[in-house]
Amino acid sequence: MEAFYTSLALVSAGVSFAMSSVYLALALKKRDKSYLLFGLMGLALVVFFLLPPTGFILYDVPPYPGHILLKRLFIFTYYAITPWFILAYSGYPKKTLAFVNLAITIVCYGVMAFTVSPAIRPIWSIFAVAGFGCILLLGMLAVQWQFEKGQKASSRWLAAAMAIYGILFLLTATNQLSNGGLAAYWDMSLFFPMHLHSLFFMIIMGQRLVTSLLDGFRHEEAVQQKEVRWQSFMTHAPFIVIELDKQGRILYANDYGTKLLGYASLGELRMVDWFNTFHTPNDRDHFRGLFEKVINGQVVADAIKVSIRNKSGDERIIAWSNFPIPNPGGEIESMISIGKDLTESEKASRLVEVLKDELLMEQVNFTTKELTTPTTHAIIGSSKALRYAIQKAQQVATTNAPVLLEGETGVGKELFANLIHENSSRVDKPFIKVNCGALPKELIEDELFGHEKGAFTSAIQSRKGRFELADGGTIFLDEIGELPIDMQPKLLRVLQNGEFERIGAQKTIKVDVRILAATNRDLGAMVQQGQFRADLYYRLNVFPITIPPLRNRKEDLPMLINYFIVRKCKKYEKQVTEISHANLQRMTDYNWPGNIRELKNVIERSVIVSDGKALRLDWWGDKSPPVERLADNTLEHIERDHILSIMEKCHWKINGKNGAAEMLAMHPNTLRSKMKKLDIRRPVDSFDQSPSDD
């Protein structure tokens, strides 16, 4: 039996030494508290198992000799460290039981050392059982805490160790409380029941720590692979990557960014102040403020466009996305900015904007010049409904009251606006026309109120808006129902006070402008739906004039048809002087959803295709009655009608200068697709069935 115990002690010492040496080395390398504690536990067991006596002792009777006290000092040290390892391993936050166990262990060892009277059940062994109970309870609480926190894998290993611990604890408690029992025959100095658990505990938790270590190695390998991929991306991706410290100094720049900034290597850039070096004085404070917001943890919108100057002084426009980089404690210590060079595309965009602004100004000037002369565009018709609308327009013309022209598309609202202006006291002043539905939402404020130089990226000079150009005169806001809801308060302010500010300006501009507005939508219904401001509606609706649709004044059709035939014959040098009764009746029976505009296009196209004196009515290729054709899709017909008119005007030429694509501002392929969809073909009496590309 003594040989068996000696062999078992040596095996236990060997296992404990292997565990302790490995984990003490890892503790030094990883700086991990749980590894350190586990290594110390193993080291205590090594000394305990190797110190004599290592054989069989029948009785454990005080007083204890020095070598027994020394041996038990190390096993008591093992049990004193065990609760702290459980806390470090599991992360369980409450340390009360660990301190209680430490106190019990110290008291227990002291009592044992000073016990001199032989007894079957020494008092110190009762203290030892209480300490073992503290460890068991702490382990169970730690398992429960880990399970609740979702650490199921770790909790299973600790639960297995605690299950064995519990069995041996019950065996130990039974022996100690049985007035002798098996305790008298148990080797109390070497293989006391709880000492067996130390061996099991080292094996089980050592295996778990090995598993955790292997997981850590795999994780490190995955991180290294990601690091390699990230470095490859940083080297080859066409993006600028810059890292700035909390003072705005460059810590890192990738190769692409370094070269774009005009430097040969990162060494030249490191610790250079980003804002003082690459930002212009006008932008420096603004973008440093945005940087400080990111450093302070505030959210800043991505893709901020920034104009910078590289080492050579060349301007580069970069769209930046910014990300704060926190340290392990959660404090932000730097910022990563990833940027895309938009210089070339922005230059092209700026050129387009400049040309567009110039074109819009030319259009404004042309309109103003043209409309200061007597108009040649009369309002044709003598029907009762039309005469009533003309009478109302003439009544309000001599005042400065706002006028709201209502009516369907194509009824001639612009002609009524001309009539009002030409009969007003402002006839010799500017008359500015704005189509609110044709302007992009992003440009409408600039078009109406203008901007100051530097208000935005492409604002290279100050520019007057339409209201400023119309000062002293009249402004006509067509399709007012399309005005964005966020622009309506600014228009209301002009109506109420006659004042506004340009974009980017601090100075208020006062103007004296009369407003004429037109719409083909029901503004009252839009107000009810929350799509149009009620206060603006009532300001515009001071003097409403409803222009009747063509279907409600068909008695004017012959006069209108004659008027357009005469004009188009003069334009195309034709000699059309007759129209058949059947064609006249056909046009009279039609409801004309496109109103005057649609009638004008039909007459123009018919004059173009007519060869003799009689008007050849070219109406959708004469394939189907107009009412049936339009009943399905009125807007489609209007679009088809307009494209046909342009194609005939261009003699069916699509590409090139003065081609239909150029006049329609469309790509030639888009125009061909549209023509195919709308079934637009060259007339059968033409020499070729296909549109020309030259």
XYZ file of C-alpha atoms in Angstrom:
694
model
C 0.000 0.000 0.000
C 2.846 2.363 0.859
C 4.411 1.750 -2.587
C 1.065 2.506 -4.236
C 0.716 5.828 -2.409
C 4.297 6.724 -3.206
C 3.757 6.088 -6.938
C 0.499 8.020 -6.913
C 2.178 10.954 -5.188
C 4.958 11.031 -7.776
C 2.467 10.877 -10.671
C 0.411 13.672 -9.105
C 3.536 15.746 -8.590
C 4.525 15.209 -12.235
C 1.110 16.265 -13.560
C 1.060 19.327 -11.302
C 4.601 20.305 -12.312
C 3.721 20.070 -16.032
C 0.666 22.256 -15.525
C 2.369 24.828 -13.293
C 5.462 25.274 -15.464
C 3.415 25.794 -18.632
C 0.987 28.254 -17.101
C 3.546 30.238 -15.152
C 5.433 30.749 -18.437
C 2.215 31.782 -20.183
C 1.374 34.147 -17.332
C 4.667 35.970 -17.841
C 4.064 36.221 -21.600
C 0.329 36.939 -21.672
C 0.091 38.970 -18.460
C -2.965 36.890 -17.615
C -4.036 36.707 -13.957
C -5.884 33.372 -14.288
C -2.770 31.715 -15.782
C -0.623 33.030 -12.904
C -2.983 31.776 -10.190
C -3.368 28.385 -11.849
C 0.430 28.056 -12.123
C 0.854 28.899 -8.415
C -1.776 26.309 -7.493
C 0.097 23.672 -9.477
C 3.416 24.690 -7.901
C 1.947 24.340 -4.393
C 0.730 20.830 -5.268
C 4.150 19.813 -6.627
C 5.834 20.687 -3.333
C 3.015 19.072 -1.330
C 3.217 15.752 -3.167
C 7.020 15.582 -3.110
C 7.608 16.489 0.528
C 7.884 13.472 2.860
C 6.084 11.506 4.014
C 4.933 10.239 0.630
C 3.816 6.842 1.855
C 0.953 5.393 3.866
C 0.263 6.811 7.355
C -2.436 5.024 9.335
C -3.226 7.743 11.851
C -3.157 11.522 11.691
C -2.674 12.468 15.345
C -1.488 15.747 16.884
C 0.845 17.128 17.899
C 2.210 17.394 14.346
C 5.912 17.304 13.573
C 7.549 20.110 11.590
C 7.774 18.244 8.274
C 4.004 17.514 8.385
C 3.218 21.171 9.120
C 5.464 22.232 6.213
C 3.789 19.749 3.886
C 0.312 20.940 4.878
C 1.336 24.575 4.491
C 1.477 24.012 0.721
C -1.888 22.210 0.498
C -3.459 24.996 2.571
C -1.839 27.487 0.170
C -3.448 25.608 -2.733
C -6.918 25.907 -1.167
C -6.352 29.564 -0.306
C -5.532 30.391 -3.958
C -8.358 28.265 -5.464
C -11.227 30.823 -4.920
C -9.164 33.614 -6.499
C -8.509 31.457 -9.540
C -12.259 30.752 -9.846
C -12.930 34.512 -9.741
C -10.254 35.297 -12.368
C -11.345 32.444 -14.639
C -15.098 33.069 -14.518
C -15.183 36.834 -14.117
C -17.626 36.492 -11.208
C -17.535 39.906 -9.511
C -18.349 39.105 -5.838
C -15.249 38.340 -3.707
C -16.842 37.875 -0.264
C -16.556 34.066 -0.179
C -12.936 34.242 -1.353
C -12.042 36.474 1.609
C -14.011 34.243 4.002
C -12.143 31.167 2.730
C -8.813 32.967 3.091
C -9.596 33.834 6.716
C -10.768 30.270 7.490
C -7.624 28.822 5.894
C -5.322 31.007 7.999
C -7.235 30.236 11.215
C -7.395 26.527 10.349
C -3.639 26.265 9.795
C -2.935 28.173 12.997
C -5.207 25.944 15.053
C -3.648 22.824 13.522
C -0.128 24.031 14.270
C -0.929 24.607 17.953
C -3.055 21.482 18.517
C -1.234 19.148 20.924
C -4.006 16.947 22.327
C -4.722 13.774 20.325
C -8.323 13.557 19.070
C -10.226 11.485 16.540
C -11.714 14.687 15.110
C -9.358 17.685 15.638
C -11.081 21.082 15.732
C -8.980 22.378 12.844
C -10.508 19.773 10.499
C -13.943 21.291 11.148
C -12.550 24.667 9.984
C -11.114 22.923 6.928
C -14.546 21.532 5.979
C -16.047 25.045 6.280
C -13.341 26.412 3.960
C -14.017 23.653 1.439
C -17.722 24.569 1.589
C -16.894 28.202 0.786
C -14.951 27.102 -2.298
C -17.797 24.831 -3.422
C -20.429 27.558 -2.967
C -18.288 30.137 -4.780
C -17.733 27.720 -7.668
C -21.472 27.058 -8.013
C -22.283 30.775 -7.996
C -19.572 31.417 -10.620
C -20.994 28.654 -12.856
C -24.484 30.157 -12.594
C -23.144 33.655 -13.350
C -21.231 32.448 -16.409
C -24.283 30.611 -17.753
C -26.486 33.696 -17.342
C -23.882 35.807 -19.158
C -23.876 33.422 -22.134
C -20.429 31.904 -21.378
C -21.788 28.394 -21.702
C -18.574 26.692 -22.867
C -16.505 28.042 -19.957
C -19.261 27.317 -17.452
C -19.408 23.625 -18.452
C -15.735 23.051 -17.565
C -16.042 24.793 -14.218
C -19.299 22.924 -13.505
C -17.574 19.571 -14.120
C -14.773 20.488 -11.704
C -17.279 21.660 -9.092
C -19.343 18.456 -9.487
C -16.318 16.302 -8.551
C -15.482 18.812 -5.840
C -19.008 18.448 -4.437
C -18.801 14.646 -4.272
C -15.455 14.734 -2.479
C -16.714 17.526 -0.206
C -19.640 15.343 0.898
C -17.263 12.436 1.505
C -14.941 14.656 3.544
C -17.794 16.178 5.562
C -19.187 12.696 6.294
C -15.811 11.448 7.511
C -15.270 14.489 9.704
C -18.723 14.370 11.259
C -18.903 10.594 11.793
C -17.052 10.527 15.161
C -14.193 8.613 13.608
C -15.688 6.439 10.892
C -13.504 6.096 7.890
C -11.404 9.079 8.896
C -9.302 6.948 11.156
C -8.197 4.845 8.212
C -7.678 7.625 5.681
C -4.288 8.972 4.872
C -4.860 12.444 6.351
C -1.450 13.755 5.408
C -1.424 12.830 1.732
C -4.704 11.615 0.208
C -7.288 13.227 2.353
C -10.486 13.141 0.112
C -10.252 16.836 -0.832
C -6.617 16.362 -1.849
C -7.837 14.030 -4.586
C -9.876 16.904 -5.956
C -6.786 19.044 -6.374
C -5.494 16.538 -8.908
C -8.824 16.342 -10.757
C -9.201 20.112 -10.657
C -5.764 20.649 -12.166
C -6.469 18.189 -14.969
C -9.957 19.515 -15.823
C -9.222 23.254 -15.628
C -5.814 22.750 -17.208
C -7.514 21.138 -20.190
C -9.932 24.078 -20.376
C -7.132 26.610 -20.276
C -5.325 24.670 -22.993
C -8.479 24.830 -25.105
C -8.751 28.578 -24.458
C -5.102 28.980 -25.361
C -5.557 27.124 -28.648
C -8.615 29.283 -29.386
C -6.461 32.318 -28.683
C -3.780 31.103 -31.073
C -6.394 30.504 -33.776
C -7.813 33.958 -33.155
C -4.363 35.518 -33.393
C -3.756 33.677 -36.647
C -7.088 34.945 -38.031
C -6.189 38.483 -36.927
C -2.815 38.190 -38.650
C -4.501 37.019 -41.860
C -6.901 39.959 -41.675
C -3.957 42.239 -41.033
C -2.252 40.933 -44.186
C -5.408 41.518 -46.231
C -5.824 44.971 -44.714
C -2.235 45.882 -45.520
C -2.753 44.654 -49.090
C -5.865 46.804 -49.360
C -4.050 49.804 -47.906
C -1.242 49.372 -50.402
C -3.246 48.866 -53.593
C -6.683 50.503 -53.101
C -7.108 53.913 -54.780
C -8.189 55.544 -51.506
C -6.405 57.961 -49.225
C -6.108 56.616 -45.681
C -4.920 59.077 -43.030
C -4.701 58.635 -39.243
C -4.555 61.778 -37.110
C -3.789 62.012 -33.402
C -5.829 64.149 -30.998
C -3.815 67.244 -31.990
C -4.510 66.741 -35.705
C -1.009 65.468 -36.516
C -0.464 62.693 -39.066
C 0.333 59.320 -37.535
C -0.146 57.218 -40.669
C -0.783 57.620 -44.391
C -0.993 54.833 -46.963
C 1.178 54.834 -50.103
C -1.592 56.170 -52.357
C -2.331 59.046 -49.991
C 1.343 59.836 -49.475
C 1.938 60.161 -53.218
C -1.263 62.150 -53.814
C -0.183 64.635 -51.132
C 3.097 65.028 -52.981
C 5.460 63.231 -50.584
C 7.934 60.429 -51.227
C 7.475 58.479 -47.979
C 5.467 58.307 -44.790
C 8.508 59.466 -42.817
C 8.194 62.949 -44.362
C 4.530 63.161 -43.354
C 4.604 61.725 -39.831
C 3.660 64.269 -37.117
C 2.908 66.982 -39.728
C -0.067 69.157 -38.717
C -2.775 68.182 -41.208
C -4.929 71.301 -40.994
C -2.142 73.904 -41.095
C -0.351 72.115 -43.935
C -3.100 71.022 -46.325
C -6.156 73.206 -45.653
C -6.641 76.742 -46.912
C -6.953 79.475 -44.237
C -10.659 79.914 -45.042
C -11.459 76.231 -44.433
C -8.971 75.437 -41.671
C -11.025 76.436 -38.623
C -14.218 74.864 -39.957
C -12.719 71.446 -40.600
C -10.665 71.478 -37.422
C -13.964 71.988 -35.603
C -15.443 68.931 -37.353
C -12.332 66.937 -36.412
C -12.705 67.891 -32.750
C -16.327 66.727 -32.827
C -15.214 63.286 -34.038
C -12.473 63.135 -31.384
C -15.074 64.054 -28.732
C -17.334 61.211 -29.855
C -19.932 63.232 -31.752
C -21.456 61.883 -34.967
C -20.325 63.699 -38.125
C -21.907 63.038 -41.547
C -19.904 60.816 -43.878
C -18.570 61.781 -47.292
C -17.631 65.372 -46.393
C -16.140 67.103 -49.433
C -12.953 68.966 -48.611
C -10.719 71.036 -50.859
C -7.032 70.627 -49.914
C -3.681 71.720 -51.337
C -0.895 69.177 -51.770
C 2.820 69.850 -51.406
C 2.994 71.290 -54.946
C 0.061 73.632 -54.288
C -2.355 71.742 -56.542
C -5.971 71.686 -55.392
C -7.469 68.251 -54.730
C -11.120 67.708 -53.834
C -11.551 64.729 -51.501
C -14.708 63.098 -50.123
C -13.848 61.921 -46.604
C -15.410 59.379 -44.261
C -14.161 59.687 -40.679
C -13.958 57.039 -37.936
C -12.805 57.538 -34.318
C -10.263 54.978 -33.004
C -10.648 54.209 -29.261
C -7.984 52.703 -27.001
C -8.701 49.556 -24.885
C -10.190 51.803 -22.198
C -12.765 53.197 -24.638
C -11.196 56.669 -24.857
C -10.844 58.052 -28.398
C -7.163 58.613 -29.099
C -7.058 59.135 -32.888
C -9.161 59.382 -36.059
C -8.979 57.418 -39.296
C -10.099 59.249 -42.451
C -10.684 57.383 -45.708
C -10.962 59.654 -48.726
C -11.725 59.361 -52.439
C -10.211 61.800 -54.892
C -13.060 63.563 -56.729
C -10.942 66.280 -58.298
C -11.564 65.471 -61.963
C -15.280 64.750 -61.587
C -15.750 67.908 -59.489
C -13.960 70.014 -62.091
C -16.270 68.635 -64.767
C -19.281 69.251 -62.533
C -18.168 72.806 -61.844
C -17.788 73.479 -65.553
C -21.283 72.149 -66.194
C -22.681 74.336 -63.396
C -20.915 77.432 -64.727
C -22.199 76.801 -68.255
C -25.671 76.112 -66.881
C -25.644 79.333 -64.876
C -24.521 81.263 -67.943
C -27.269 79.657 -70.016
C -29.914 80.459 -67.402
C -28.750 84.073 -67.254
C -28.859 84.323 -71.038
C -32.397 82.969 -70.984
C -33.422 85.496 -68.347
C -31.896 88.382 -70.248
C -33.409 87.215 -73.525
C -36.880 86.864 -71.955
C -36.615 90.248 -70.350
C -35.531 91.930 -73.591
C -38.166 90.178 -75.674
C -41.032 91.003 -73.344
C -40.273 94.702 -73.055
C -41.492 95.045 -76.653
C -45.173 94.764 -77.625
C -46.259 91.143 -77.754
C -47.264 89.477 -80.996
C -48.886 86.512 -79.238
C -52.574 87.376 -78.982
C -55.126 85.344 -77.063
C -57.315 83.893 -79.791
C -60.996 83.278 -79.232
C -64.366 84.924 -78.662
C -66.216 82.405 -76.505
C -68.028 83.605 -73.416
C -65.775 81.639 -71.041
C -62.591 83.035 -72.601
C -63.901 86.627 -72.719
C -64.770 86.406 -69.006
C -61.214 85.278 -68.143
C -59.731 88.085 -70.313
C -61.986 90.653 -68.629
C -60.799 89.574 -65.164
C -57.153 89.729 -66.300
C -57.615 93.280 -67.631
C -59.328 94.365 -64.393
C -56.488 93.205 -62.160
C -53.685 94.221 -64.558
C -53.627 97.884 -63.416
C -53.154 96.887 -59.747
C -50.209 95.325 -57.959
C -52.265 92.474 -56.494
C -50.920 88.911 -56.771
C -52.741 86.835 -59.388
C -53.208 83.068 -59.399
C -53.797 81.668 -62.897
C -55.484 78.268 -62.706
C -56.143 75.840 -65.516
C -55.115 72.596 -67.176
C -51.815 72.160 -68.941
C -51.657 73.856 -72.313
C -54.572 76.305 -71.816
C -52.365 79.393 -72.237
C -51.631 80.545 -68.684
C -48.382 82.174 -69.818
C -50.292 84.223 -72.428
C -52.570 85.526 -69.679
C -49.501 86.424 -67.604
C -48.165 88.363 -70.620
C -51.531 90.098 -70.991
C -51.555 91.191 -67.329
C -47.978 92.484 -67.465
C -48.490 94.353 -70.748
C -51.530 96.149 -69.326
C -49.869 97.002 -66.001
C -47.948 100.083 -64.880
C -44.811 97.887 -64.845
C -44.858 97.184 -68.594
C -41.507 98.924 -69.091
C -39.928 96.981 -66.225
C -38.447 93.453 -66.249
C -40.781 90.505 -66.665
C -39.064 87.362 -65.363
C -40.502 83.895 -65.946
C -39.664 80.891 -63.777
C -40.915 77.345 -64.295
C -40.869 75.904 -60.767
C -41.475 72.392 -62.057
C -38.476 72.448 -64.418
C -35.872 73.421 -61.824
C -34.119 70.749 -59.735
C -34.997 70.889 -56.052
C -31.359 71.560 -55.143
C -31.162 74.635 -57.441
C -34.508 76.300 -56.913
C -33.433 78.470 -53.958
C -30.349 79.589 -55.876
C -32.450 80.377 -58.968
C -35.016 82.410 -57.044
C -32.794 84.250 -54.561
C -29.207 83.946 -55.888
C -26.025 83.322 -53.928
C -22.890 85.013 -52.653
C -19.397 84.102 -53.778
C -18.121 81.120 -51.788
C -21.579 80.081 -50.545
C -20.867 76.572 -51.834
C -18.192 74.759 -53.815
C -19.142 75.965 -57.296
C -20.053 79.511 -56.216
C -17.057 81.195 -57.843
C -18.829 84.559 -58.052
C -21.912 86.274 -56.688
C -25.110 85.818 -58.659
C -28.458 87.556 -58.597
C -31.587 85.475 -58.295
C -34.773 85.853 -60.316
C -36.479 88.015 -57.665
C -33.570 90.439 -57.654
C -33.587 90.611 -61.453
C -37.320 91.303 -61.384
C -37.014 94.215 -58.914
C -39.479 96.909 -59.940
C -41.185 94.582 -62.402
C -43.122 91.326 -62.468
C -42.183 87.712 -61.840
C -44.228 84.837 -63.256
C -43.988 81.603 -61.232
C -45.324 78.873 -63.476
C -46.258 75.478 -61.978
C -46.236 76.959 -58.467
C -47.752 73.714 -57.172
C -44.411 71.981 -57.812
C -42.563 74.303 -55.422
C -40.952 72.197 -52.632
C -42.613 72.585 -49.237
C -39.358 73.774 -47.615
C -39.081 76.661 -50.106
C -42.624 77.913 -49.534
C -41.877 79.873 -46.305
C -39.162 81.847 -48.132
C -41.568 82.715 -50.954
C -44.176 83.708 -48.369
C -41.677 86.092 -46.796
C -41.107 87.811 -50.155
C -44.858 88.132 -50.649
C -45.398 89.564 -47.178
C -42.350 91.777 -46.677
C -40.645 91.977 -50.049
C -37.335 90.799 -48.555
C -34.976 87.826 -48.676
C -31.294 86.840 -48.354
C -29.068 85.324 -50.990
C -27.573 81.914 -50.160
C -24.532 82.443 -47.974
C -25.333 86.133 -47.350
C -26.063 87.949 -44.102
C -27.566 91.045 -45.732
C -31.326 91.258 -46.329
C -32.355 92.429 -49.794
C -35.635 94.298 -50.277
C -37.395 94.185 -53.641
C -40.572 95.494 -55.171
C -41.893 92.637 -57.291
C -45.386 91.805 -58.427
C -46.075 88.069 -58.400
C -48.107 86.187 -60.971
C -48.434 82.480 -60.291
C -49.864 79.664 -62.387
C -50.768 76.069 -61.665
C -52.552 73.145 -63.266
C -53.090 71.521 -59.876
C -55.796 71.970 -57.223
C -53.913 73.984 -54.604
C -56.881 73.892 -52.225
C -56.778 70.095 -52.200
C -52.997 70.175 -51.769
C -53.444 72.388 -48.707
C -55.847 69.826 -47.226
C -53.311 67.053 -47.906
C -50.465 69.017 -46.290
C -48.568 69.371 -49.591
C -48.935 73.176 -49.829
C -48.865 75.806 -47.103
C -52.244 77.349 -46.368
C -50.791 80.820 -45.607
C -48.932 80.894 -48.940
C -52.034 79.678 -50.769
C -54.129 82.527 -49.379
C -51.407 85.045 -50.207
C -51.317 83.864 -53.835
C -55.058 83.432 -54.145
C -55.862 87.149 -53.817
C -57.209 87.303 -57.359
C -57.696 83.884 -58.949
C -58.402 83.561 -62.674
C -59.522 80.214 -64.060
C -58.649 79.786 -67.749
C -61.164 77.502 -69.466
C -59.941 74.319 -71.192
C -60.350 74.018 -74.959
C -63.142 71.454 -74.653
C -65.269 74.113 -72.875
C -64.862 76.667 -75.668
C -65.009 74.637 -78.850
C -66.601 77.576 -80.642
C -63.095 79.049 -80.673
C -61.657 76.055 -82.551
C -62.120 77.356 -86.135
C -60.461 80.664 -85.231
C -57.571 78.887 -83.499
C -57.099 76.401 -86.346
C -56.982 79.216 -88.884
C -54.534 81.186 -86.735
C -52.100 78.297 -86.397
C -52.354 77.298 -90.062
C -51.444 80.831 -91.152
C -48.478 80.982 -88.773
C -47.095 77.543 -89.636
C -47.516 78.063 -93.375
C -45.433 81.206 -93.075
C -42.815 79.338 -91.053
C -42.512 76.364 -93.408
C -43.305 78.257 -96.655
C -46.448 76.253 -97.361
C -49.615 77.263 -99.220
C -52.321 75.525 -97.155
C -55.577 77.487 -97.416
C -58.265 74.825 -97.068
C -59.444 72.294 -94.504
C -62.127 69.708 -95.172
C -65.388 69.685 -93.256
C -64.659 66.107 -92.108
C -61.291 67.082 -90.613
C -62.786 70.168 -88.970
C -65.567 68.057 -87.471
C -63.033 65.489 -86.335
C -61.080 68.135 -84.415
C -64.267 69.623 -82.993
C -65.406 66.248 -81.656
C -62.100 65.664 -79.900
C -61.763 66.714 -76.231
C -58.181 68.039 -76.475
C -56.703 67.010 -73.106
C -53.485 68.818 -74.126
C -55.526 71.971 -74.930
C -53.987 74.746 -77.065
C -50.513 73.225 -76.961
C -51.776 69.946 -78.367
C -53.815 71.706 -81.072
C -50.815 73.782 -82.083
C -48.604 70.668 -82.443
C -51.234 68.815 -84.486
C -51.615 71.772 -86.880
C -47.826 72.221 -87.175
C -47.297 68.565 -88.015
C -50.190 68.586 -90.472
C -48.849 71.673 -92.252
C -45.431 70.000 -92.569
C -46.830 66.878 -94.243
C -49.315 68.779 -96.452
C -48.213 69.282 -100.074
C -51.111 71.164 -101.669
C -53.665 73.732 -100.574
C -55.726 71.298 -98.499
C -54.606 70.511 -94.982
C -53.624 66.887 -94.633
C -54.512 66.089 -91.042
C -51.590 64.017 -89.691
C -53.009 62.679 -86.488
C -51.143 59.676 -84.972
C -50.550 58.295 -88.474
C -54.348 58.138 -89.017
C -54.218 54.655 -87.450
C -56.954 55.082 -84.891
C -59.452 57.708 -83.755
C -57.838 60.273 -81.449
C -60.326 59.813 -78.631
C -59.691 56.079 -78.404
C -55.937 56.602 -78.569
C -55.851 59.217 -75.845
C -58.331 57.491 -73.591
C -55.599 55.115 -72.472
C -52.700 57.468 -71.796
C -52.951 61.211 -72.255
C -49.419 62.006 -71.067
C -47.989 59.386 -73.410
C -49.768 61.015 -76.319
C -48.503 64.475 -75.406
C -44.945 63.152 -75.259
C -45.412 61.363 -78.591
C -46.902 64.444 -80.150
C -43.985 66.614 -79.053
C -41.344 64.160 -80.336
C -43.156 63.907 -83.685
C -43.189 67.673 -83.971
C -39.448 67.942 -83.342
C -38.644 65.043 -85.686
C -40.550 66.677 -88.524
C -38.930 70.002 -87.811
C -35.512 68.312 -88.055
C -36.560 66.386 -91.204
C -36.242 63.129 -89.200
C -32.584 63.713 -88.418
C -31.589 62.315 -84.979
C -27.809 62.737 -84.490
C -25.547 65.700 -85.037
C -25.967 69.434 -84.991
C -29.592 70.629 -85.209
C -30.698 67.001 -84.832
C -33.752 65.958 -82.816
C -31.638 64.499 -79.994
C -29.877 67.837 -79.544
C -33.148 69.804 -79.566
C -34.746 67.415 -77.071
C -31.605 67.320 -74.881
C -31.612 63.520 -75.051
C -29.039 60.884 -75.876
C -29.668 59.595 -79.440
C -30.061 56.006 -78.207
C -32.570 57.144 -75.566
C -34.534 58.962 -78.260
C -34.585 55.865 -80.503
C -35.833 53.765 -77.561
C -38.533 56.316 -76.799
C -39.629 56.418 -80.450
C -39.868 52.639 -80.558
C -41.926 52.574 -77.365
C -44.311 55.268 -78.665
C -44.487 53.670 -82.145
C -43.121 56.759 -83.894
C -42.172 56.033 -87.503
C -41.255 58.095 -90.520
C -44.285 58.778 -92.773
C -44.885 56.160 -95.482
C -44.639 58.719 -98.291
C -41.072 59.614 -97.309
C -38.171 58.132 -99.243
C -36.888 56.210 -96.182
C -38.645 54.411 -93.325
C -35.834 54.910 -90.811
C -34.798 58.138 -89.102
C -31.507 59.581 -90.296
C -28.404 59.530 -88.138
C -26.624 62.383 -89.923
